[in-house]
mmCIF file of C-alpha atoms in Angstrom:
data_model
loop_
_atom_site.group_PDB
_atom_site.id
_atom_site.type_symbol
_atom_site.label_atom_id
_atom_site.label_comp_id
_atom_site.label_asym_id
_atom_site.label_seq_id
_atom_site.Cartn_x
_atom_site.Cartn_y
_atom_site.Cartn_z
ATOM 1 C CA UNK A 680 118.350 78.125 54.988
ATOM 2 C CA UNK A 681 119.566 78.579 58.767
ATOM 3 C CA UNK A 682 118.565 80.806 61.892
ATOM 4 C CA UNK A 683 121.054 82.421 64.563
ATOM 5 C CA UNK A 684 120.050 81.492 68.005
ATOM 6 C CA UNK A 685 120.732 84.504 70.180
ATOM 7 C CA UNK A 686 124.417 84.428 71.444
ATOM 8 C CA UNK A 687 126.692 86.581 73.226
ATOM 9 C CA UNK A 688 130.267 87.237 73.174
ATOM 10 C CA UNK A 689 133.091 89.130 75.033
ATOM 11 C CA UNK A 690 136.187 89.360 73.521
ATOM 12 C CA UNK A 691 139.473 88.964 76.197
ATOM 13 C CA UNK A 692 142.464 90.523 74.953
ATOM 14 C CA UNK A 693 145.635 90.432 76.451
ATOM 15 C CA UNK A 694 147.500 93.476 78.288
ATOM 16 C CA UNK A 695 150.226 92.176 79.263
ATOM 17 C CA UNK A 696 153.796 93.690 78.770
ATOM 18 C CA UNK A 697 154.519 90.901 76.202
ATOM 19 C CA UNK A 698 151.954 92.195 73.833
ATOM 20 C CA UNK A 699 153.412 95.507 73.730
ATOM 21 C CA UNK A 700 155.305 94.671 70.474
ATOM 22 C CA UNK A 701 152.328 92.418 69.130
ATOM 23 C CA UNK A 702 149.440 95.092 69.642
ATOM 24 C CA UNK A 703 149.717 96.288 66.066
ATOM 25 C CA UNK A 704 149.046 92.699 64.850
ATOM 26 C CA UNK A 705 146.444 91.657 67.516
ATOM 27 C CA UNK A 706 144.540 94.759 66.528
ATOM 28 C CA UNK A 707 144.436 94.269 62.411
ATOM 29 C CA UNK A 708 143.746 90.542 63.429
ATOM 30 C CA UNK A 709 140.539 91.359 65.390
ATOM 31 C CA UNK A 710 139.439 94.455 63.118
ATOM 32 C CA UNK A 711 140.077 92.362 59.607
ATOM 33 C CA UNK A 712 139.574 88.664 60.163
ATOM 34 C CA UNK A 713 137.783 88.122 63.715
ATOM 35 C CA UNK A 714 134.996 90.806 64.058
ATOM 36 C CA UNK A 715 133.776 90.745 60.835
ATOM 37 C CA UNK A 716 132.668 87.466 61.700
ATOM 38 C CA UNK A 717 130.804 87.878 64.319
ATOM 39 C CA UNK A 718 127.021 89.123 64.122
ATOM 40 C CA UNK A 719 126.482 92.865 65.357
ATOM 41 C CA UNK A 720 122.922 92.191 65.866
ATOM 42 C CA UNK A 721 124.019 90.007 68.711
ATOM 43 C CA UNK A 722 125.505 91.519 72.199
ATOM 44 C CA UNK A 723 129.230 91.700 72.029
ATOM 45 C CA UNK A 724 131.789 93.056 74.862
ATOM 46 C CA UNK A 725 135.295 93.441 75.023
ATOM 47 C CA UNK A 726 137.523 93.356 78.294
ATOM 48 C CA UNK A 727 141.222 94.002 78.752
ATOM 49 C CA UNK A 728 143.377 91.938 81.226
ATOM 50 C CA UNK A 729 146.692 92.518 82.786
ATOM 51 C CA UNK A 730 148.199 92.097 86.378
ATOM 52 C CA UNK A 731 150.440 95.386 87.367
ATOM 53 C CA UNK A 732 153.503 94.295 89.424
ATOM 54 C CA UNK A 733 152.631 92.978 92.994
ATOM 55 C CA UNK A 734 148.898 93.984 92.479
ATOM 56 C CA UNK A 735 145.701 92.170 91.596
ATOM 57 C CA UNK A 736 144.312 91.129 88.461
ATOM 58 C CA UNK A 737 143.114 94.345 86.581
ATOM 59 C CA UNK A 738 140.344 93.656 84.180
ATOM 60 C CA UNK A 739 138.714 96.455 81.880
ATOM 61 C CA UNK A 740 135.953 96.408 80.239
ATOM 62 C CA UNK A 741 136.194 98.572 76.882
ATOM 63 C CA UNK A 742 133.215 97.900 75.361
ATOM 64 C CA UNK A 743 130.339 97.111 77.576
ATOM 65 C CA UNK A 744 128.204 93.934 76.537
ATOM 66 C CA UNK A 745 125.413 94.729 74.290
ATOM 67 C CA UNK A 746 124.050 95.073 71.040
ATOM 68 C CA UNK A 747 126.631 97.076 69.096
ATOM 69 C CA UNK A 748 127.665 98.357 65.547
ATOM 70 C CA UNK A 749 130.846 98.171 64.060
ATOM 71 C CA UNK A 750 132.192 101.381 64.293
ATOM 72 C CA UNK A 751 131.744 101.157 68.178
ATOM 73 C CA UNK A 752 133.673 97.916 67.989
ATOM 74 C CA UNK A 753 136.601 99.515 65.770
ATOM 75 C CA UNK A 754 136.286 102.676 68.179
ATOM 76 C CA UNK A 755 136.657 100.488 71.184
ATOM 77 C CA UNK A 756 139.804 98.540 69.770
ATOM 78 C CA UNK A 757 141.489 101.430 67.996
ATOM 79 C CA UNK A 758 141.544 102.815 71.683
ATOM 80 C CA UNK A 759 143.558 100.281 73.427
ATOM 81 C CA UNK A 760 146.512 102.040 74.956
ATOM 82 C CA UNK A 761 149.926 100.351 76.027
ATOM 83 C CA UNK A 762 150.426 96.852 76.955
ATOM 84 C CA UNK A 763 152.084 96.229 80.753
ATOM 85 C CA UNK A 764 152.111 93.929 83.622
ATOM 86 C CA UNK A 765 152.039 90.194 83.986
ATOM 87 C CA UNK A 766 148.695 87.593 82.327
ATOM 88 C CA UNK A 767 145.905 86.747 84.760
ATOM 89 C CA UNK A 768 144.274 84.140 82.161
ATOM 90 C CA UNK A 769 141.920 82.857 84.525
ATOM 91 C CA UNK A 770 140.985 85.809 86.464
ATOM 92 C CA UNK A 771 140.338 87.314 83.225
ATOM 93 C CA UNK A 772 137.974 84.151 82.239
ATOM 94 C CA UNK A 773 136.145 84.458 85.564
ATOM 95 C CA UNK A 774 135.433 87.655 84.904
ATOM 96 C CA UNK A 775 133.496 87.081 81.339
ATOM 97 C CA UNK A 776 131.984 83.752 82.881
ATOM 98 C CA UNK A 777 130.485 86.140 85.291
ATOM 99 C CA UNK A 778 128.962 88.435 82.954
ATOM 100 C CA UNK A 779 127.832 85.458 80.667
ATOM 101 C CA UNK A 780 125.838 83.954 83.370
ATOM 102 C CA UNK A 781 123.167 86.807 82.903
ATOM 103 C CA UNK A 782 122.349 85.599 79.863
ATOM 104 C CA UNK A 783 121.132 82.289 80.733
ATOM 105 C CA UNK A 784 119.283 81.347 77.662
ATOM 106 C CA UNK A 785 121.774 82.547 75.224
ATOM 107 C CA UNK A 786 124.752 81.006 73.744
ATOM 108 C CA UNK A 787 127.873 82.194 75.074
ATOM 109 C CA UNK A 788 131.006 82.592 73.663
ATOM 110 C CA UNK A 789 134.472 84.072 75.137
ATOM 111 C CA UNK A 790 136.974 84.796 72.653
ATOM 112 C CA UNK A 791 140.670 84.729 74.043
ATOM 113 C CA UNK A 792 143.691 86.738 72.698
ATOM 114 C CA UNK A 793 146.596 86.171 73.875
ATOM 115 C CA UNK A 794 150.416 85.529 73.763
ATOM 116 C CA UNK A 795 151.360 83.729 76.730
ATOM 117 C CA UNK A 796 150.655 81.661 79.960
ATOM 118 C CA UNK A 797 149.094 82.141 83.224
ATOM 119 C CA UNK A 798 151.042 84.243 84.885
ATOM 120 C CA UNK A 799 148.922 84.925 88.014
ATOM 121 C CA UNK A 800 148.873 82.045 89.983
ATOM 122 C CA UNK A 801 145.925 80.598 88.356
ATOM 123 C CA UNK A 802 144.604 77.445 86.956
ATOM 124 C CA UNK A 803 142.162 78.370 83.714
ATOM 125 C CA UNK A 804 141.925 75.281 82.713
ATOM 126 C CA UNK A 805 140.190 74.374 85.662
ATOM 127 C CA UNK A 806 138.255 77.904 85.824
ATOM 128 C CA UNK A 807 136.812 76.258 82.051
ATOM 129 C CA UNK A 808 135.790 72.998 84.064
ATOM 130 C CA UNK A 809 133.787 74.920 86.624
ATOM 131 C CA UNK A 810 132.247 76.741 84.711
ATOM 132 C CA UNK A 811 130.847 73.894 82.397
ATOM 133 C CA UNK A 812 129.889 72.275 85.611
ATOM 134 C CA UNK A 813 127.914 74.960 86.818
ATOM 135 C CA UNK A 814 125.808 75.122 83.807
ATOM 136 C CA UNK A 815 127.344 78.175 82.087
ATOM 137 C CA UNK A 816 128.454 75.903 78.934
ATOM 138 C CA UNK A 817 130.078 78.968 77.509
ATOM 139 C CA UNK A 818 132.574 78.178 74.880
ATOM 140 C CA UNK A 819 136.268 79.899 74.817
ATOM 141 C CA UNK A 820 137.817 80.179 71.598
ATOM 142 C CA UNK A 821 141.787 81.077 71.743
ATOM 143 C CA UNK A 822 143.857 82.867 69.766
ATOM 144 C CA UNK A 823 147.266 82.405 70.134
ATOM 145 C CA UNK A 824 149.600 84.919 68.931
ATOM 146 C CA UNK A 825 153.168 83.214 68.885
ATOM 147 C CA UNK A 826 152.244 81.060 71.481
ATOM 148 C CA UNK A 827 154.945 78.862 72.760
ATOM 149 C CA UNK A 828 154.425 75.103 73.269
ATOM 150 C CA UNK A 829 153.284 75.003 76.989
ATOM 151 C CA UNK A 830 150.378 77.491 76.101
ATOM 152 C CA UNK A 831 149.504 75.957 72.872
ATOM 153 C CA UNK A 832 148.647 72.608 74.906
ATOM 154 C CA UNK A 833 146.778 74.471 77.391
ATOM 155 C CA UNK A 834 144.912 76.297 74.905
ATOM 156 C CA UNK A 835 144.022 72.891 73.202
ATOM 157 C CA UNK A 836 142.923 71.426 76.512
ATOM 158 C CA UNK A 837 140.745 74.423 77.373
ATOM 159 C CA UNK A 838 139.184 74.459 73.705
ATOM 160 C CA UNK A 839 138.335 70.864 74.265
ATOM 161 C CA UNK A 840 136.390 71.281 77.424
ATOM 162 C CA UNK A 841 134.259 73.855 75.998
ATOM 163 C CA UNK A 842 133.716 72.747 72.401
ATOM 164 C CA UNK A 843 135.406 76.006 71.005
ATOM 165 C CA UNK A 844 138.180 76.249 69.035
ATOM 166 C CA UNK A 845 142.086 77.143 69.171
ATOM 167 C CA UNK A 846 144.286 78.998 66.193
ATOM 168 C CA UNK A 847 147.736 79.856 66.202
ATOM 169 C CA UNK A 848 149.158 82.742 64.245
ATOM 170 C CA UNK A 849 153.227 82.633 64.290
ATOM 171 C CA UNK A 850 154.802 85.730 65.448
ATOM 172 C CA UNK A 851 158.786 86.467 65.836
ATOM 173 C CA UNK A 852 159.606 90.094 66.315
ATOM 174 C CA UNK A 853 159.106 92.309 63.463
ATOM 175 C CA UNK A 854 156.173 89.909 62.280
ATOM 176 C CA UNK A 855 154.092 92.337 60.042
ATOM 177 C CA UNK A 856 150.058 91.520 59.169
ATOM 178 C CA UNK A 857 149.951 89.039 56.422
ATOM 179 C CA UNK A 858 146.340 88.601 55.661
ATOM 180 C CA UNK A 859 146.194 85.101 53.690
ATOM 181 C CA UNK A 860 148.809 83.653 56.654
ATOM 182 C CA UNK A 861 146.080 84.802 58.879
ATOM 183 C CA UNK A 862 142.627 83.427 57.466
ATOM 184 C CA UNK A 863 144.713 80.447 56.938
ATOM 185 C CA UNK A 864 145.241 80.104 60.602
ATOM 186 C CA UNK A 865 142.009 81.048 61.891
ATOM 187 C CA UNK A 866 140.016 78.176 59.653
ATOM 188 C CA UNK A 867 139.198 76.669 62.979
ATOM 189 C CA UNK A 868 137.712 79.514 64.325
ATOM 190 C CA UNK A 869 135.722 80.296 61.364
ATOM 191 C CA UNK A 870 134.090 76.674 60.799
ATOM 192 C CA UNK A 871 133.775 76.431 64.679
ATOM 193 C CA UNK A 872 132.030 80.134 64.836
ATOM 194 C CA UNK A 873 129.868 79.192 61.915
ATOM 195 C CA UNK A 874 128.632 75.731 62.909
ATOM 196 C CA UNK A 875 127.922 76.570 66.394
ATOM 197 C CA UNK A 876 125.996 80.144 65.812
ATOM 198 C CA UNK A 877 123.568 78.169 63.066
ATOM 199 C CA UNK A 878 120.834 75.978 63.275
ATOM 200 C CA UNK A 879 119.179 74.494 60.240
ATOM 201 C CA UNK A 880 115.322 75.590 59.671
ATOM 202 C CA UNK A 881 112.969 74.263 57.405
ATOM 203 C CA UNK A 882 112.024 77.345 55.510
ATOM 204 C CA UNK A 883 112.228 80.808 55.716
ATOM 205 C CA UNK A 884 108.976 81.200 57.276
ATOM 206 C CA UNK A 885 108.754 79.050 60.438
ATOM 207 C CA UNK A 886 105.626 76.746 59.821
ATOM 208 C CA UNK A 887 103.002 76.145 62.355
ATOM 209 C CA UNK A 888 100.956 73.330 62.520
ATOM 210 C CA UNK A 889 97.654 73.971 64.539
ATOM 211 C CA UNK A 890 96.358 71.038 65.722
ATOM 212 C CA UNK A 891 92.938 69.795 63.606
ATOM 213 C CA UNK A 892 89.664 71.021 65.790
ATOM 214 C CA UNK A 893 86.321 69.280 64.378
ATOM 215 C CA UNK A 894 83.349 70.877 64.728
ATOM 216 C CA UNK A 895 79.904 68.862 64.383
ATOM 217 C CA UNK A 896 78.261 69.984 61.731
ATOM 218 C CA UNK A 897 74.982 71.840 61.478
ATOM 219 C CA UNK A 898 72.940 71.523 58.510
ATOM 220 C CA UNK A 899 71.767 75.369 57.410
ATOM 221 C CA UNK A 900 68.118 75.512 56.469
ATOM 222 C CA UNK A 901 66.695 78.339 54.710
ATOM 223 C CA UNK A 902 63.854 80.517 56.404
ATOM 224 C CA UNK A 903 61.186 78.493 53.497
ATOM 225 C CA UNK A 904 62.567 74.614 54.951
ATOM 226 C CA UNK A 905 62.597 76.119 58.407
ATOM 227 C CA UNK A 906 58.781 77.810 58.054
ATOM 228 C CA UNK A 907 57.934 74.528 55.719
ATOM 229 C CA UNK A 908 59.324 72.183 58.395
ATOM 230 C CA UNK A 909 57.253 73.882 61.447
ATOM 231 C CA UNK A 910 53.939 74.091 59.359
ATOM 232 C CA UNK A 911 54.215 70.234 58.900
ATOM 233 C CA UNK A 912 54.473 69.637 62.464
ATOM 234 C CA UNK A 913 51.212 68.420 64.026
ATOM 235 C CA UNK A 914 50.299 71.754 66.274
ATOM 236 C CA UNK A 915 47.161 71.766 69.019
ATOM 237 C CA UNK A 916 44.143 73.272 67.725
ATOM 238 C CA UNK A 917 44.302 76.156 70.325
ATOM 239 C CA UNK A 918 44.237 79.660 70.494
ATOM 240 C CA UNK A 919 48.072 79.778 70.241
ATOM 241 C CA UNK A 920 47.802 78.805 67.199
ATOM 242 C CA UNK A 921 47.773 82.450 65.851
ATOM 243 C CA UNK A 922 50.435 83.369 68.210
ATOM 244 C CA UNK A 923 52.815 80.428 66.775
ATOM 245 C CA UNK A 924 52.222 81.721 63.018
ATOM 246 C CA UNK A 925 53.159 85.280 64.411
ATOM 247 C CA UNK A 926 56.505 84.189 65.605
ATOM 248 C CA UNK A 927 57.399 81.937 62.338
ATOM 249 C CA UNK A 928 56.755 85.215 60.088
ATOM 250 C CA UNK A 929 58.959 87.307 62.596
ATOM 251 C CA UNK A 930 61.623 84.550 62.246
ATOM 252 C CA UNK A 931 61.551 84.541 58.186
ATOM 253 C CA UNK A 932 61.452 88.383 58.655
ATOM 254 C CA UNK A 933 64.861 87.945 60.883
ATOM 255 C CA UNK A 934 66.452 85.434 58.369
ATOM 256 C CA UNK A 935 66.013 87.199 55.449
ATOM 257 C CA UNK A 936 67.328 90.172 56.775
ATOM 258 C CA UNK A 937 70.495 87.882 57.409
ATOM 259 C CA UNK A 938 70.397 86.945 54.277
ATOM 260 C CA UNK A 939 70.617 90.424 53.188
ATOM 261 C CA UNK A 940 73.413 91.645 55.798
ATOM 262 C CA UNK A 941 75.482 88.351 54.255
ATOM 263 C CA UNK A 942 75.394 89.259 50.714
ATOM 264 C CA UNK A 943 76.707 92.801 51.098
ATOM 265 C CA UNK A 944 80.129 92.407 51.623
ATOM 266 C CA UNK A 945 81.983 95.424 53.311
ATOM 267 C CA UNK A 946 84.238 97.204 51.039
ATOM 268 C CA UNK A 947 87.413 99.060 51.648
ATOM 269 C CA UNK A 948 88.139 101.985 49.365
ATOM 270 C CA UNK A 949 91.155 102.199 47.467
ATOM 271 C CA UNK A 950 94.070 104.127 48.628
ATOM 272 C CA UNK A 951 95.941 106.297 45.755
ATOM 273 C CA UNK A 952 99.531 107.761 46.377
ATOM 274 C CA UNK A 953 100.631 110.689 44.765
ATOM 275 C CA UNK A 954 103.673 108.960 42.548
ATOM 276 C CA UNK A 955 105.037 112.072 41.541
ATOM 277 C CA UNK A 956 104.898 113.889 44.909
ATOM 278 C CA UNK A 957 106.553 110.312 45.871
ATOM 279 C CA UNK A 958 109.206 110.423 43.722
ATOM 280 C CA UNK A 959 110.258 114.182 44.154
ATOM 281 C CA UNK A 960 110.550 113.232 48.044
ATOM 282 C CA UNK A 961 112.892 110.165 47.304
ATOM 283 C CA UNK A 962 115.037 112.052 44.766
ATOM 284 C CA UNK A 963 115.408 115.273 47.267
ATOM 285 C CA UNK A 964 116.167 112.647 49.799
ATOM 286 C CA UNK A 965 118.489 110.058 48.609
ATOM 287 C CA UNK A 966 120.418 113.202 46.524
ATOM 288 C CA UNK A 967 120.881 114.763 49.682
ATOM 289 C CA UNK A 968 122.244 111.417 51.923
ATOM 290 C CA UNK A 969 124.160 110.300 48.789
ATOM 291 C CA UNK A 970 126.442 113.825 49.234
ATOM 292 C CA UNK A 971 126.867 112.617 53.050
ATOM 293 C CA UNK A 972 127.575 109.091 52.271
ATOM 294 C CA UNK A 973 130.681 109.947 49.834
ATOM 295 C CA UNK A 974 132.081 112.190 52.823
ATOM 296 C CA UNK A 975 131.913 109.015 55.038
ATOM 297 C CA UNK A 976 132.692 106.442 52.667
ATOM 298 C CA UNK A 977 134.961 107.728 49.411
ATOM 299 C CA UNK A 978 135.028 105.867 46.187
ATOM 300 C CA UNK A 979 132.801 103.335 48.312
ATOM 301 C CA UNK A 980 129.019 104.381 47.757
ATOM 302 C CA UNK A 981 126.760 102.975 44.835
ATOM 303 C CA UNK A 982 123.684 104.654 44.769
ATOM 304 C CA UNK A 983 121.387 102.193 43.242
ATOM 305 C CA UNK A 984 118.679 104.755 42.260
ATOM 306 C CA UNK A 985 121.016 107.786 40.672
ATOM 307 C CA UNK A 986 119.089 107.228 37.183
ATOM 308 C CA UNK A 987 115.847 106.643 38.654
ATOM 309 C CA UNK A 988 114.282 104.676 40.956
ATOM 310 C CA UNK A 989 115.603 100.599 40.564
ATOM 311 C CA UNK A 990 112.353 99.672 42.681
ATOM 312 C CA UNK A 991 115.064 97.200 44.219
ATOM 313 C CA UNK A 992 115.052 96.956 48.243
ATOM 314 C CA UNK A 993 117.855 98.959 49.609
ATOM 315 C CA UNK A 994 118.842 102.474 48.269
ATOM 316 C CA UNK A 995 122.497 102.321 48.554
ATOM 317 C CA UNK A 996 125.742 99.878 49.081
ATOM 318 C CA UNK A 997 128.945 100.305 51.192
ATOM 319 C CA UNK A 998 131.341 98.418 49.413
ATOM 320 C CA UNK A 999 134.668 96.256 50.734
ATOM 321 C CA UNK A 1000 137.773 98.169 49.152
ATOM 322 C CA UNK A 1001 139.880 95.072 48.412
ATOM 323 C CA UNK A 1002 137.124 92.087 47.656
ATOM 324 C CA UNK A 1003 133.947 94.163 46.309
ATOM 325 C CA UNK A 1004 131.869 92.589 49.141
ATOM 326 C CA UNK A 1005 128.877 94.495 50.826
ATOM 327 C CA UNK A 1006 129.626 96.117 54.198
ATOM 328 C CA UNK A 1007 126.353 97.708 54.508
ATOM 329 C CA UNK A 1008 123.155 97.594 53.099
ATOM 330 C CA UNK A 1009 121.475 101.504 53.515
ATOM 331 C CA UNK A 1010 118.157 102.697 52.657
ATOM 332 C CA UNK A 1011 116.721 106.131 52.654
ATOM 333 C CA UNK A 1012 113.244 106.886 53.524
ATOM 334 C CA UNK A 1013 112.004 110.933 53.556
ATOM 335 C CA UNK A 1014 109.529 113.218 54.466
ATOM 336 C CA UNK A 1015 108.437 117.114 53.617
ATOM 337 C CA UNK A 1016 107.487 117.541 57.159
ATOM 338 C CA UNK A 1017 108.644 117.155 60.685
ATOM 339 C CA UNK A 1018 107.182 113.364 60.679
ATOM 340 C CA UNK A 1019 108.322 110.475 63.359
ATOM 341 C CA UNK A 1020 106.743 107.845 61.076
ATOM 342 C CA UNK A 1021 108.167 105.945 57.885
ATOM 343 C CA UNK A 1022 107.372 102.867 56.479
ATOM 344 C CA UNK A 1023 109.544 100.083 54.714
ATOM 345 C CA UNK A 1024 108.151 97.689 52.231
ATOM 346 C CA UNK A 1025 107.839 93.844 52.311
ATOM 347 C CA UNK A 1026 110.793 93.296 50.596
ATOM 348 C CA UNK A 1027 112.718 96.075 52.662
ATOM 349 C CA UNK A 1028 111.563 93.804 55.775
ATOM 350 C CA UNK A 1029 112.570 91.081 54.958
ATOM 351 C CA UNK A 1030 116.256 92.434 53.910
ATOM 352 C CA UNK A 1031 116.612 93.843 56.892
ATOM 353 C CA UNK A 1032 115.881 90.306 58.391
ATOM 354 C CA UNK A 1033 118.364 88.662 56.596
ATOM 355 C CA UNK A 1034 121.242 91.452 57.451
ATOM 356 C CA UNK A 1035 120.552 92.376 60.767
ATOM 357 C CA UNK A 1036 124.052 93.188 61.739
ATOM 358 C CA UNK A 1037 125.006 95.618 58.674
ATOM 359 C CA UNK A 1038 121.383 97.150 57.681
ATOM 360 C CA UNK A 1039 120.783 100.787 58.336
ATOM 361 C CA UNK A 1040 118.468 103.228 57.632
ATOM 362 C CA UNK A 1041 119.005 106.841 56.734
ATOM 363 C CA UNK A 1042 115.643 109.041 58.102
ATOM 364 C CA UNK A 1043 115.772 112.522 56.048
ATOM 365 C CA UNK A 1044 113.320 115.230 57.733
ATOM 366 C CA UNK A 1045 111.567 118.224 55.864
ATOM 367 C CA UNK A 1046 113.142 116.973 52.469
ATOM 368 C CA UNK A 1047 112.298 120.052 50.497
ATOM 369 C CA UNK A 1048 113.521 122.700 52.689
ATOM 370 C CA UNK A 1049 116.526 122.496 55.175
ATOM 371 C CA UNK A 1050 116.937 118.947 55.747
ATOM 372 C CA UNK A 1051 118.824 117.152 58.309
ATOM 373 C CA UNK A 1052 118.411 113.142 58.903
ATOM 374 C CA UNK A 1053 118.077 110.664 61.975
ATOM 375 C CA UNK A 1054 121.160 107.860 61.280
ATOM 376 C CA UNK A 1055 119.358 104.439 62.361
ATOM 377 C CA UNK A 1056 122.773 102.522 62.534
ATOM 378 C CA UNK A 1057 121.550 99.369 63.956
ATOM 379 C CA UNK A 1058 117.512 98.374 63.061
ATOM 380 C CA UNK A 1059 117.153 95.726 65.404
ATOM 381 C CA UNK A 1060 119.193 97.295 68.108
ATOM 382 C CA UNK A 1061 116.580 100.564 67.987
ATOM 383 C CA UNK A 1062 113.708 98.226 68.239
ATOM 384 C CA UNK A 1063 114.857 96.297 71.135
ATOM 385 C CA UNK A 1064 115.779 99.553 72.799
ATOM 386 C CA UNK A 1065 112.293 100.945 72.378
ATOM 387 C CA UNK A 1066 114.106 103.778 70.239
ATOM 388 C CA UNK A 1067 112.130 102.893 67.502
ATOM 389 C CA UNK A 1068 108.376 100.978 67.855
ATOM 390 C CA UNK A 1069 106.935 98.946 64.813
ATOM 391 C CA UNK A 1070 103.438 100.391 65.373
ATOM 392 C CA UNK A 1071 101.635 103.909 64.533
ATOM 393 C CA UNK A 1072 100.979 105.995 67.349
ATOM 394 C CA UNK A 1073 98.420 108.077 65.402
ATOM 395 C CA UNK A 1074 94.957 106.640 63.268
ATOM 396 C CA UNK A 1075 95.768 106.644 59.297
ATOM 397 C CA UNK A 1076 95.121 104.901 56.391
ATOM 398 C CA UNK A 1077 97.332 102.479 55.405
ATOM 399 C CA UNK A 1078 98.335 100.107 52.312
ATOM 400 C CA UNK A 1079 98.750 96.476 52.323
ATOM 401 C CA UNK A 1080 102.033 95.037 52.677
ATOM 402 C CA UNK A 1081 103.570 97.520 54.652
ATOM 403 C CA UNK A 1082 105.456 98.078 58.002
ATOM 404 C CA UNK A 1083 105.218 101.205 59.877
ATOM 405 C CA UNK A 1084 108.116 102.420 61.774
ATOM 406 C CA UNK A 1085 107.805 105.299 64.690
ATOM 407 C CA UNK A 1086 110.551 107.279 65.757
ATOM 408 C CA UNK A 1087 109.732 106.780 69.813
ATOM 409 C CA UNK A 1088 111.022 110.240 70.682
ATOM 410 C CA UNK A 1089 109.349 113.536 72.679
ATOM 411 C CA UNK A 1090 111.081 116.156 70.896
ATOM 412 C CA UNK A 1091 109.290 114.968 67.743
ATOM 413 C CA UNK A 1092 105.974 117.284 66.732
ATOM 414 C CA UNK A 1093 104.110 117.632 63.889
#
């Protein structure tokens, strides 16, 4: 299998005047072909760049560099206004490199979407070289929308310098989005991003080999053997013999007690769960969430437990209409009280680890009364931000193969 190293990515969108006609195409390329190939559990930021007439470059942070989710990214891209001004590519790259410098141990990527050449007087090829010399080692992936020959040459040079990629999407006035053409032209981007974002791993669980520590062999003698050994020793004929015999008898008594303690194994009582109650909670909670998901994702919701508990590692799937792939894995957790704690089985936890970017949880409180829910849109992000903690805050008896999670909210009370 493969494991993903931590990655930080900045998307730079050319917001110059020449992009005005190309913006609808650019949005669709980003939303349908570029962003779905990023890992939402990693930090992603979005900047636009332009340069008003006779002014300094204007770099705007549209989405702060952080762990985010698909909805926030879509909202940020759709919020883009009307492009205007020049194309200060050098200033934009410099701004992104400055932001990415803070993450020294992470893989760093810039995805530059542009239709033109530098108009701000800078040299963005030189800026890329400078970043590598300073040890930033940031890959730059350029997606050119209708780039001319000179722009293509510069794009190719900068991608070579940074071990990135370059993709050219043809454009003439009136060009509309064509999925197959766009995907074909982004093949370099797809292959480079996938190769650079994964490293080989020997197995699902990392194998850590502990050094072998050899301890000296100690022969454990029985109380009888030890006493006989002491008695066989030649003892001086003094009044101390009686005291020594007393000590021998005490040693025998202590060893017998230790033997009894070792034979009495500590037992852990079985934990019995109310299967009928659990099923009622599951059904009530999932019926409540199913109605919410149907409104949120019309005709795209698959309820795996609609006809009874399926014992799968998730409860709902949100399907992509075009190709039927799973866009989100959704788990529903419910409680009849206003408790802040729920658990995940080992299989549910494994699914989350394998799909951190599109795994979500709906936690339903008061399932039998007036239910309400908390939407955990990105479980990994919630854990990293401390909004959810992987432990109990109160003593409890728990079954094996369970991961307990607690909402870290002081407003939660039993």
